């Protein structure tokens, strides 16, 4: 039994440019659970259109398995995927096939952002959603397709078109607040944020209070899902109703 991770030893995958997932997941970590991070090496490339975004996605996809192999050496008990775009690709069926390839490679259970968000929205019992991302339209179309395949109605979406992978983490609260205002309406039951390098866990928790509806940040949903999948039901305060009530 691991001295510090005596309840669970999580492996975490994230792009090397991602500076948000690691501290977010550590903030949500219960006592007796440890997070062990492996970086998917990608360059901080310029992203200024759909084609540039696809080049970034390809770079992440091509190096994911190598980073996962590194985590196997610490004998992780469960894998948490700290990247999101590739986990939505090709609809629910394509996302499921991708998840299964990762499971077969690592030999343990896996949580990824797309299916974690599906589970979170089902826990809230909502069907009509809107979402924001740091992506470009080509990726928002894939996210929309995934959610619609899962039976949700996507009323609206916003893509922030951030200019590089590192710049996603430089997105301001004001940008995210403006996006939330643009998305909200009486026709929307929940607002979702995707893009794991976009820091929105605390802002989403605050927005739930004044909008009186679920505002689900992908990092909170992903870590919540991983904890519940391994039988850990600790309630964590201050980071949204998903972690504190479900």
mmCIF file of C-alpha atoms in Angstrom:
data_model
loop_
_atom_site.group_PDB
_atom_site.id
_atom_site.type_symbol
_atom_site.label_atom_id
_atom_site.label_comp_id
_atom_site.label_asym_id
_atom_site.label_seq_id
_atom_site.Cartn_x
_atom_site.Cartn_y
_atom_site.Cartn_z
ATOM 1 C CA UNK A 1 0.000 0.000 0.000
ATOM 2 C CA UNK A 2 1.385 3.386 -1.017
ATOM 3 C CA UNK A 3 2.264 5.471 2.052
ATOM 4 C CA UNK A 4 0.483 8.625 0.833
ATOM 5 C CA UNK A 5 -1.878 7.203 -1.791
ATOM 6 C CA UNK A 6 -3.317 4.566 0.498
ATOM 7 C CA UNK A 7 -6.846 5.074 -0.873
ATOM 8 C CA UNK A 8 -6.032 5.634 -4.551
ATOM 9 C CA UNK A 9 -3.047 6.340 -6.768
ATOM 10 C CA UNK A 10 -4.223 8.297 -9.821
ATOM 11 C CA UNK A 11 -2.189 8.713 -12.970
ATOM 12 C CA UNK A 12 -2.968 11.977 -14.785
ATOM 13 C CA UNK A 13 -2.285 12.738 -18.456
ATOM 14 C CA UNK A 14 -2.073 16.272 -19.794
ATOM 15 C CA UNK A 15 -0.360 18.192 -22.598
ATOM 16 C CA UNK A 16 3.034 19.655 -21.695
ATOM 17 C CA UNK A 17 1.621 23.130 -22.383
ATOM 18 C CA UNK A 18 -1.167 22.675 -19.820
ATOM 19 C CA UNK A 19 -0.583 24.530 -16.542
ATOM 20 C CA UNK A 20 -4.134 24.338 -15.122
ATOM 21 C CA UNK A 21 -5.029 20.654 -14.780
ATOM 22 C CA UNK A 22 -2.305 19.742 -12.298
ATOM 23 C CA UNK A 23 -3.110 22.448 -9.709
ATOM 24 C CA UNK A 24 -6.870 22.042 -10.248
ATOM 25 C CA UNK A 25 -6.759 18.301 -9.585
ATOM 26 C CA UNK A 26 -4.503 18.770 -6.565
ATOM 27 C CA UNK A 27 -7.018 21.251 -5.107
ATOM 28 C CA UNK A 28 -9.711 18.549 -5.357
ATOM 29 C CA UNK A 29 -7.594 15.700 -3.979
ATOM 30 C CA UNK A 30 -8.939 14.060 -0.814
ATOM 31 C CA UNK A 31 -6.580 12.796 1.887
ATOM 32 C CA UNK A 32 -5.194 9.397 0.949
ATOM 33 C CA UNK A 33 -5.445 10.047 -2.799
ATOM 34 C CA UNK A 34 -2.395 11.049 -4.845
ATOM 35 C CA UNK A 35 -2.092 12.432 -8.400
ATOM 36 C CA UNK A 36 0.886 11.520 -10.588
ATOM 37 C CA UNK A 37 1.252 13.650 -13.688
ATOM 38 C CA UNK A 38 2.731 12.670 -17.061
ATOM 39 C CA UNK A 39 3.069 15.293 -19.774
ATOM 40 C CA UNK A 40 2.180 14.715 -23.423
ATOM 41 C CA UNK A 41 4.980 16.586 -25.178
ATOM 42 C CA UNK A 42 3.694 19.150 -27.686
ATOM 43 C CA UNK A 43 5.104 22.499 -28.867
ATOM 44 C CA UNK A 44 3.441 25.787 -27.955
ATOM 45 C CA UNK A 45 2.391 26.289 -31.561
ATOM 46 C CA UNK A 46 0.489 29.231 -32.974
ATOM 47 C CA UNK A 47 -3.214 28.503 -33.394
ATOM 48 C CA UNK A 48 -5.107 31.069 -35.422
ATOM 49 C CA UNK A 49 -7.621 29.053 -37.443
ATOM 50 C CA UNK A 50 -9.275 25.650 -37.739
ATOM 51 C CA UNK A 51 -6.283 24.145 -39.502
ATOM 52 C CA UNK A 52 -3.910 25.307 -36.792
ATOM 53 C CA UNK A 53 -6.147 23.836 -34.137
ATOM 54 C CA UNK A 54 -6.189 20.492 -35.936
ATOM 55 C CA UNK A 55 -2.380 20.483 -36.012
ATOM 56 C CA UNK A 56 -2.397 20.907 -32.242
ATOM 57 C CA UNK A 57 -4.896 18.051 -31.820
ATOM 58 C CA UNK A 58 -2.749 15.800 -34.012
ATOM 59 C CA UNK A 59 0.337 16.605 -31.926
ATOM 60 C CA UNK A 60 -1.476 15.655 -28.731
ATOM 61 C CA UNK A 61 -2.874 12.443 -30.196
ATOM 62 C CA UNK A 62 0.463 11.240 -31.550
ATOM 63 C CA UNK A 63 2.242 11.496 -28.184
ATOM 64 C CA UNK A 64 -0.497 10.382 -25.795
ATOM 65 C CA UNK A 65 0.419 6.700 -25.640
ATOM 66 C CA UNK A 66 4.076 7.398 -24.803
ATOM 67 C CA UNK A 67 3.026 9.601 -21.882
ATOM 68 C CA UNK A 68 0.588 6.933 -20.715
ATOM 69 C CA UNK A 69 3.340 4.309 -20.763
ATOM 70 C CA UNK A 70 5.394 6.462 -18.389
ATOM 71 C CA UNK A 71 2.573 6.385 -15.847
ATOM 72 C CA UNK A 72 2.374 2.608 -15.913
ATOM 73 C CA UNK A 73 5.794 2.465 -14.230
ATOM 74 C CA UNK A 74 4.434 3.970 -10.977
ATOM 75 C CA UNK A 75 1.737 1.282 -10.820
ATOM 76 C CA UNK A 76 -1.112 3.757 -10.984
ATOM 77 C CA UNK A 77 -4.476 2.276 -10.087
ATOM 78 C CA UNK A 78 -6.642 4.486 -12.316
ATOM 79 C CA UNK A 79 -5.995 6.980 -15.133
ATOM 80 C CA UNK A 80 -7.508 10.474 -15.280
ATOM 81 C CA UNK A 81 -7.174 12.192 -18.641
ATOM 82 C CA UNK A 82 -6.446 15.896 -18.238
ATOM 83 C CA UNK A 83 -7.024 16.866 -21.855
ATOM 84 C CA UNK A 84 -10.389 17.229 -23.518
ATOM 85 C CA UNK A 85 -10.586 18.035 -27.245
ATOM 86 C CA UNK A 86 -9.523 14.599 -28.483
ATOM 87 C CA UNK A 87 -11.963 12.879 -26.106
ATOM 88 C CA UNK A 88 -14.945 14.409 -27.956
ATOM 89 C CA UNK A 89 -13.848 13.538 -31.486
ATOM 90 C CA UNK A 90 -16.013 11.578 -33.947
ATOM 91 C CA UNK A 91 -19.165 11.545 -31.858
ATOM 92 C CA UNK A 92 -19.970 9.341 -28.901
ATOM 93 C CA UNK A 93 -19.076 6.156 -30.754
ATOM 94 C CA UNK A 94 -15.684 7.494 -31.838
ATOM 95 C CA UNK A 95 -14.987 8.827 -28.347
ATOM 96 C CA UNK A 96 -15.838 5.446 -26.850
ATOM 97 C CA UNK A 97 -13.444 3.687 -29.239
ATOM 98 C CA UNK A 98 -10.671 6.151 -28.324
ATOM 99 C CA UNK A 99 -11.295 5.624 -24.612
ATOM 100 C CA UNK A 100 -11.150 1.861 -25.071
ATOM 101 C CA UNK A 101 -7.771 2.133 -26.849
ATOM 102 C CA UNK A 102 -6.407 4.052 -23.869
ATOM 103 C CA UNK A 103 -7.830 1.488 -21.429
ATOM 104 C CA UNK A 104 -6.217 -1.374 -23.302
ATOM 105 C CA UNK A 105 -2.875 0.446 -23.355
ATOM 106 C CA UNK A 106 -2.737 1.253 -19.639
ATOM 107 C CA UNK A 107 -4.531 -1.785 -18.228
ATOM 108 C CA UNK A 108 -6.578 0.174 -15.658
ATOM 109 C CA UNK A 109 -9.853 2.100 -15.650
ATOM 110 C CA UNK A 110 -9.891 5.515 -17.326
ATOM 111 C CA UNK A 111 -11.888 8.728 -16.897
ATOM 112 C CA UNK A 112 -11.921 11.344 -19.647
ATOM 113 C CA UNK A 113 -13.580 14.733 -19.871
ATOM 114 C CA UNK A 114 -16.264 13.997 -22.453
ATOM 115 C CA UNK A 115 -17.870 11.065 -20.654
ATOM 116 C CA UNK A 116 -17.331 12.712 -17.265
ATOM 117 C CA UNK A 117 -19.396 15.678 -18.460
ATOM 118 C CA UNK A 118 -22.096 13.340 -19.743
ATOM 119 C CA UNK A 119 -22.240 11.717 -16.296
ATOM 120 C CA UNK A 120 -22.287 15.095 -14.543
ATOM 121 C CA UNK A 121 -25.148 16.427 -16.664
ATOM 122 C CA UNK A 122 -27.090 13.218 -16.082
ATOM 123 C CA UNK A 123 -26.500 13.604 -12.333
ATOM 124 C CA UNK A 124 -28.081 17.054 -12.555
ATOM 125 C CA UNK A 125 -30.939 15.713 -14.692
ATOM 126 C CA UNK A 126 -30.648 18.404 -17.372
ATOM 127 C CA UNK A 127 -31.095 18.072 -21.164
ATOM 128 C CA UNK A 128 -30.783 21.578 -22.657
ATOM 129 C CA UNK A 129 -27.245 22.923 -22.426
ATOM 130 C CA UNK A 130 -24.892 25.582 -23.744
ATOM 131 C CA UNK A 131 -21.117 25.355 -23.713
ATOM 132 C CA UNK A 132 -17.979 27.447 -24.038
ATOM 133 C CA UNK A 133 -14.495 26.425 -25.062
ATOM 134 C CA UNK A 134 -11.082 27.945 -25.769
ATOM 135 C CA UNK A 135 -11.202 26.161 -29.135
ATOM 136 C CA UNK A 136 -11.955 27.042 -32.744
ATOM 137 C CA UNK A 137 -15.226 26.199 -34.567
ATOM 138 C CA UNK A 138 -13.890 22.892 -35.927
ATOM 139 C CA UNK A 139 -13.544 21.592 -32.356
ATOM 140 C CA UNK A 140 -16.799 23.085 -31.065
ATOM 141 C CA UNK A 141 -18.569 21.155 -33.824
ATOM 142 C CA UNK A 142 -17.102 17.910 -32.450
ATOM 143 C CA UNK A 143 -18.110 18.800 -28.880
ATOM 144 C CA UNK A 144 -21.640 19.612 -30.047
ATOM 145 C CA UNK A 145 -21.855 16.312 -31.936
ATOM 146 C CA UNK A 146 -20.763 14.345 -28.858
ATOM 147 C CA UNK A 147 -23.330 15.989 -26.591
ATOM 148 C CA UNK A 148 -26.091 15.531 -29.152
ATOM 149 C CA UNK A 149 -25.145 11.857 -29.541
ATOM 150 C CA UNK A 150 -25.576 11.591 -25.751
ATOM 151 C CA UNK A 151 -29.123 12.924 -26.024
ATOM 152 C CA UNK A 152 -28.556 16.548 -24.988
ATOM 153 C CA UNK A 153 -29.842 19.565 -26.889
ATOM 154 C CA UNK A 154 -27.083 22.131 -27.454
ATOM 155 C CA UNK A 155 -28.804 25.501 -27.560
ATOM 156 C CA UNK A 156 -25.719 27.685 -28.032
ATOM 157 C CA UNK A 157 -21.936 27.526 -27.932
ATOM 158 C CA UNK A 158 -19.031 29.964 -27.774
ATOM 159 C CA UNK A 159 -15.437 29.360 -28.848
ATOM 160 C CA UNK A 160 -12.835 31.779 -27.492
ATOM 161 C CA UNK A 161 -10.291 31.039 -30.246
ATOM 162 C CA UNK A 162 -7.251 31.244 -27.999
ATOM 163 C CA UNK A 163 -4.052 31.829 -30.024
ATOM 164 C CA UNK A 164 -1.842 29.038 -28.630
ATOM 165 C CA UNK A 165 -2.002 26.122 -26.175
ATOM 166 C CA UNK A 166 -0.228 28.095 -23.428
ATOM 167 C CA UNK A 167 -2.422 31.136 -24.022
ATOM 168 C CA UNK A 168 -5.498 29.094 -23.094
ATOM 169 C CA UNK A 169 -4.304 29.281 -19.473
ATOM 170 C CA UNK A 170 -4.025 33.080 -19.784
ATOM 171 C CA UNK A 171 -7.770 33.438 -20.466
ATOM 172 C CA UNK A 172 -9.191 35.964 -18.004
ATOM 173 C CA UNK A 173 -12.210 35.661 -15.731
ATOM 174 C CA UNK A 174 -13.754 38.551 -17.658
ATOM 175 C CA UNK A 175 -13.578 36.596 -20.924
ATOM 176 C CA UNK A 176 -15.256 33.615 -19.269
ATOM 177 C CA UNK A 177 -17.902 35.752 -17.536
ATOM 178 C CA UNK A 178 -18.765 37.411 -20.852
ATOM 179 C CA UNK A 179 -19.092 33.975 -22.461
ATOM 180 C CA UNK A 180 -21.370 32.775 -19.651
ATOM 181 C CA UNK A 181 -23.610 35.823 -20.112
ATOM 182 C CA UNK A 182 -23.758 35.175 -23.862
ATOM 183 C CA UNK A 183 -24.707 31.532 -23.290
ATOM 184 C CA UNK A 184 -27.235 31.920 -20.502
ATOM 185 C CA UNK A 185 -30.962 32.161 -21.045
ATOM 186 C CA UNK A 186 -34.275 30.729 -19.948
ATOM 187 C CA UNK A 187 -33.904 28.109 -22.706
ATOM 188 C CA UNK A 188 -30.701 26.680 -21.132
ATOM 189 C CA UNK A 189 -30.752 24.355 -18.128
ATOM 190 C CA UNK A 190 -26.971 24.109 -17.648
ATOM 191 C CA UNK A 191 -23.784 25.744 -18.895
ATOM 192 C CA UNK A 192 -20.709 23.619 -19.578
ATOM 193 C CA UNK A 193 -17.064 24.631 -19.956
ATOM 194 C CA UNK A 194 -14.658 22.430 -21.913
ATOM 195 C CA UNK A 195 -10.901 22.780 -22.414
ATOM 196 C CA UNK A 196 -8.805 21.590 -19.485
ATOM 197 C CA UNK A 197 -6.229 24.400 -19.700
ATOM 198 C CA UNK A 198 -8.976 26.977 -19.213
ATOM 199 C CA UNK A 199 -9.154 27.878 -15.516
ATOM 200 C CA UNK A 200 -12.831 27.978 -14.618
ATOM 201 C CA UNK A 201 -13.492 25.689 -11.644
ATOM 202 C CA UNK A 202 -13.963 28.502 -9.117
ATOM 203 C CA UNK A 203 -15.712 30.861 -11.520
ATOM 204 C CA UNK A 204 -18.157 28.094 -12.451
ATOM 205 C CA UNK A 205 -18.874 27.449 -8.772
ATOM 206 C CA UNK A 206 -19.602 31.159 -8.245
ATOM 207 C CA UNK A 207 -21.752 31.360 -11.378
ATOM 208 C CA UNK A 208 -23.949 28.522 -10.115
ATOM 209 C CA UNK A 209 -24.900 30.701 -7.154
ATOM 210 C CA UNK A 210 -26.096 33.705 -9.144
ATOM 211 C CA UNK A 211 -27.529 31.846 -12.153
ATOM 212 C CA UNK A 212 -29.288 29.226 -10.000
ATOM 213 C CA UNK A 213 -28.435 26.469 -12.480
ATOM 214 C CA UNK A 214 -25.528 24.054 -12.984
ATOM 215 C CA UNK A 215 -22.339 25.549 -14.415
ATOM 216 C CA UNK A 216 -20.013 22.617 -14.951
ATOM 217 C CA UNK A 217 -16.261 23.076 -15.413
ATOM 218 C CA UNK A 218 -14.615 20.143 -17.144
ATOM 219 C CA UNK A 219 -11.793 19.745 -14.611
ATOM 220 C CA UNK A 220 -14.262 19.515 -11.736
ATOM 221 C CA UNK A 221 -16.422 17.019 -13.650
ATOM 222 C CA UNK A 222 -13.434 14.886 -14.628
ATOM 223 C CA UNK A 223 -11.971 14.596 -11.139
ATOM 224 C CA UNK A 224 -15.440 14.077 -9.610
ATOM 225 C CA UNK A 225 -16.107 11.254 -12.061
ATOM 226 C CA UNK A 226 -12.751 9.595 -11.358
ATOM 227 C CA UNK A 227 -13.320 9.695 -7.602
ATOM 228 C CA UNK A 228 -16.815 8.254 -7.862
ATOM 229 C CA UNK A 229 -15.703 5.547 -10.306
ATOM 230 C CA UNK A 230 -13.192 4.230 -7.761
ATOM 231 C CA UNK A 231 -15.657 4.355 -4.874
ATOM 232 C CA UNK A 232 -14.487 7.563 -3.189
ATOM 233 C CA UNK A 233 -17.483 9.715 -2.231
ATOM 234 C CA UNK A 234 -15.857 12.491 -0.199
ATOM 235 C CA UNK A 235 -17.717 15.787 -0.525
ATOM 236 C CA UNK A 236 -15.463 18.722 -1.444
ATOM 237 C CA UNK A 237 -16.653 22.255 -0.674
ATOM 238 C CA UNK A 238 -16.125 25.469 -2.605
ATOM 239 C CA UNK A 239 -15.559 23.989 -6.072
ATOM 240 C CA UNK A 240 -19.126 23.584 -7.269
ATOM 241 C CA UNK A 241 -22.248 21.601 -6.410
ATOM 242 C CA UNK A 242 -21.105 18.556 -8.347
ATOM 243 C CA UNK A 243 -18.278 17.899 -5.888
ATOM 244 C CA UNK A 244 -20.170 19.048 -2.795
ATOM 245 C CA UNK A 245 -23.562 17.396 -3.405
ATOM 246 C CA UNK A 246 -23.227 14.495 -5.876
#
